[in-house]
Amino acid sequence: ESTPSFWRLFGKRVIVIGGGAQVGQVAMGAISEADRHNIRGERISVDTIPLVGEAELAAAVLGVSRLPRVRALVLAGSIMGGAITEAVYEVRRKGIIVISLNMAGSVPDAADLVVTDPVQAGVMAVMAVASTAKFDIERQRGRRY
């Protein structure tokens, strides 16, 4: 098992950032999947940050790396780029998995994985961090679904 024992003891967090109904749809998928894994002994939580505006989103993305136990970030919106893209690269350098919805802008090109369906994006984010899942983010990097 490649997951450090720290994550099993204290849990993992998935953060969903964006605006509108897409955040709720991603959260719905992530929470449903987290429940399945938590029944098996995982400790995965899902948090949302509803925001709009490039500066606000970029600051929130950068702030994610300072939050405890965050393993994955899902960007749920219809257009993101510019400063947000630079923030995504910074967060990825710190080892946080970034999943983007398929959207206009340059953020999808910067993300580890791009998913069109918001519910599926939430499910895949949890599967990417769960120790009890067979999903391997390394095999999916750069793909679009």
Short mmCIF file of C-alpha atoms in Angstrom, two decimals:
data_model
loop_
_atom_site.label_atom_id
_atom_site.label_comp_id
_atom_site.label_asym_id
_atom_site.label_seq_id
_atom_site.Cartn_x
_atom_site.Cartn_y
_atom_site.Cartn_z
CA GLU A 1 0.00 0.00 0.00
CA SER A 2 1.50 3.33 -1.06
CA THR A 3 -0.67 5.56 1.12
CA PRO A 4 1.23 6.82 4.19
CA SER A 5 -0.31 5.79 7.51
CA PHE A 6 -0.83 9.48 8.36
CA TRP A 7 -3.64 9.71 5.79
CA ARG A 8 -5.37 6.62 7.14
CA LEU A 9 -5.25 7.96 10.70
CA PHE A 10 -6.33 11.54 10.13
CA GLY A 11 -8.30 11.35 6.92
CA LYS A 12 -8.20 12.97 3.53
CA ARG A 13 -10.06 15.95 2.14
CA VAL A 14 -11.43 16.66 -1.30
CA ILE A 15 -12.15 20.34 -1.98
CA VAL A 16 -14.58 21.49 -4.69
CA ILE A 17 -14.24 25.10 -5.88
CA GLY A 18 -16.38 26.95 -8.40
CA GLY A 19 -19.66 28.69 -8.85
CA GLY A 20 -23.21 27.69 -9.52
CA ALA A 21 -24.95 24.35 -9.71
CA GLN A 22 -21.83 22.48 -10.89
CA VAL A 23 -20.27 22.66 -7.42
CA GLY A 24 -23.33 20.95 -5.98
CA GLN A 25 -23.28 18.24 -8.62
CA VAL A 26 -19.57 17.52 -8.06
CA ALA A 27 -20.17 17.43 -4.30
CA MET A 28 -23.08 15.02 -4.77
CA GLY A 29 -20.84 12.54 -6.61
CA ALA A 30 -17.93 13.00 -4.22
CA ILE A 31 -20.02 12.63 -1.06
CA SER A 32 -21.75 9.51 -2.36
CA GLU A 33 -18.42 7.92 -3.24
CA ALA A 34 -16.79 9.02 0.03
CA ASP A 35 -19.62 7.35 1.96
CA ARG A 36 -18.88 4.06 0.20
CA HIS A 37 -15.20 4.23 1.16
CA ASN A 38 -15.82 5.54 4.68
CA ILE A 39 -17.96 2.47 5.39
CA ARG A 40 -14.81 0.45 4.64
CA GLY A 41 -12.75 2.38 7.20
CA GLU A 42 -11.53 5.38 5.21
CA ARG A 43 -11.83 8.92 6.51
CA ILE A 44 -12.59 11.06 3.46
CA SER A 45 -14.38 14.38 3.75
CA VAL A 46 -15.69 16.65 1.00
CA ASP A 47 -15.78 20.44 1.32
CA THR A 48 -17.06 23.05 -1.11
CA ILE A 49 -16.04 26.66 -1.69
CA PRO A 50 -18.56 28.48 -3.94
CA LEU A 51 -16.78 31.44 -5.58
CA VAL A 52 -16.79 33.51 -8.75
CA GLY A 53 -14.18 35.88 -10.15
CA GLU A 54 -10.66 35.20 -11.35
CA ALA A 55 -8.81 36.81 -8.43
CA GLU A 56 -11.03 35.14 -5.83
CA LEU A 57 -10.75 31.72 -7.46
CA ALA A 58 -6.97 31.98 -7.88
CA ALA A 59 -6.55 32.94 -4.21
CA ALA A 60 -8.78 30.06 -3.12
CA VAL A 61 -6.88 27.54 -5.26
CA LEU A 62 -3.57 28.70 -3.77
CA GLY A 63 -5.08 28.56 -0.30
CA VAL A 64 -6.05 24.91 -0.74
CA SER A 65 -2.43 23.84 -0.38
CA ARG A 66 -2.36 25.39 3.11
CA LEU A 67 -5.40 23.46 4.33
CA PRO A 68 -4.75 20.30 6.34
CA ARG A 69 -5.18 16.85 4.77
CA VAL A 70 -6.19 18.07 1.29
CA ARG A 71 -5.37 15.45 -1.31
CA ALA A 72 -7.55 16.54 -4.26
CA LEU A 73 -9.09 19.69 -5.69
CA VAL A 74 -11.96 19.75 -8.18
CA LEU A 75 -12.52 22.92 -10.21
CA ALA A 76 -16.18 23.17 -11.16
CA GLY A 77 -17.04 26.00 -13.51
CA SER A 78 -17.68 26.97 -17.09
CA ILE A 79 -14.68 29.23 -17.73
CA MET A 80 -11.40 29.45 -15.80
CA GLY A 81 -7.98 30.59 -16.88
CA GLY A 82 -5.27 33.20 -16.34
CA ALA A 83 -4.25 33.51 -12.70
CA ILE A 84 -6.32 30.43 -11.84
CA THR A 85 -4.21 28.34 -14.23
CA GLU A 86 -1.00 29.54 -12.58
CA ALA A 87 -2.47 28.66 -9.18
CA VAL A 88 -3.34 25.16 -10.45
CA TYR A 89 0.27 24.58 -11.51
CA GLU A 90 1.46 25.71 -8.06
CA VAL A 91 -0.98 23.43 -6.22
CA ARG A 92 0.00 20.46 -8.40
CA ARG A 93 3.68 21.08 -7.62
CA LYS A 94 2.75 20.62 -3.95
CA GLY A 95 1.35 17.15 -4.67
CA ILE A 96 -2.38 17.90 -4.72
CA ILE A 97 -4.38 16.19 -7.46
CA VAL A 98 -6.37 18.67 -9.57
CA ILE A 99 -9.44 17.55 -11.50
CA SER A 100 -11.18 20.04 -13.77
CA LEU A 101 -14.56 19.95 -15.38
CA ASN A 102 -14.40 20.32 -19.14
CA MET A 103 -14.69 24.09 -19.56
CA ALA A 104 -13.53 27.08 -21.56
CA GLY A 105 -10.19 28.58 -20.59
CA SER A 106 -6.74 27.20 -19.88
CA VAL A 107 -7.43 25.43 -16.55
CA PRO A 108 -8.35 22.07 -18.16
CA ASP A 109 -4.93 21.98 -19.84
CA ALA A 110 -3.24 22.52 -16.45
CA ALA A 111 -5.25 19.88 -14.54
CA ASP A 112 -4.29 16.27 -13.91
CA LEU A 113 -7.60 15.03 -15.27
CA VAL A 114 -10.54 16.60 -17.14
CA VAL A 115 -14.05 15.19 -16.71
CA THR A 116 -17.18 16.42 -18.50
CA ASP A 117 -19.84 15.10 -16.11
CA PRO A 118 -19.71 16.91 -12.74
CA VAL A 119 -21.06 13.93 -10.76
CA GLN A 120 -18.43 11.66 -12.32
CA ALA A 121 -15.73 14.26 -11.53
CA GLY A 122 -16.66 14.08 -7.85
CA VAL A 123 -16.63 10.29 -7.86
CA MET A 124 -13.24 10.18 -9.59
CA ALA A 125 -11.74 12.70 -7.16
CA VAL A 126 -12.64 10.52 -4.19
CA MET A 127 -11.48 7.37 -5.97
CA ALA A 128 -8.14 9.09 -6.68
CA VAL A 129 -7.49 9.63 -2.96
CA ALA A 130 -9.11 6.51 -1.48
CA SER A 131 -6.89 3.69 -0.27
CA THR A 132 -9.71 1.20 -0.82
CA ALA A 133 -10.17 2.10 -4.52
CA LYS A 134 -8.46 0.50 -7.50
CA PHE A 135 -8.35 3.85 -9.37
CA ASP A 136 -4.80 4.99 -10.20
CA ILE A 137 -4.47 8.70 -10.98
CA GLU A 138 -1.02 8.12 -12.48
CA ARG A 139 -2.61 6.06 -15.27
CA GLN A 140 -5.25 8.75 -15.90
CA ARG A 141 -3.11 11.93 -15.92
CA GLY A 142 -3.71 14.06 -18.99
CA ARG A 143 -6.87 12.24 -20.01
CA ARG A 144 -10.27 13.74 -20.81
CA TYR A 145 -13.53 11.98 -20.09
#
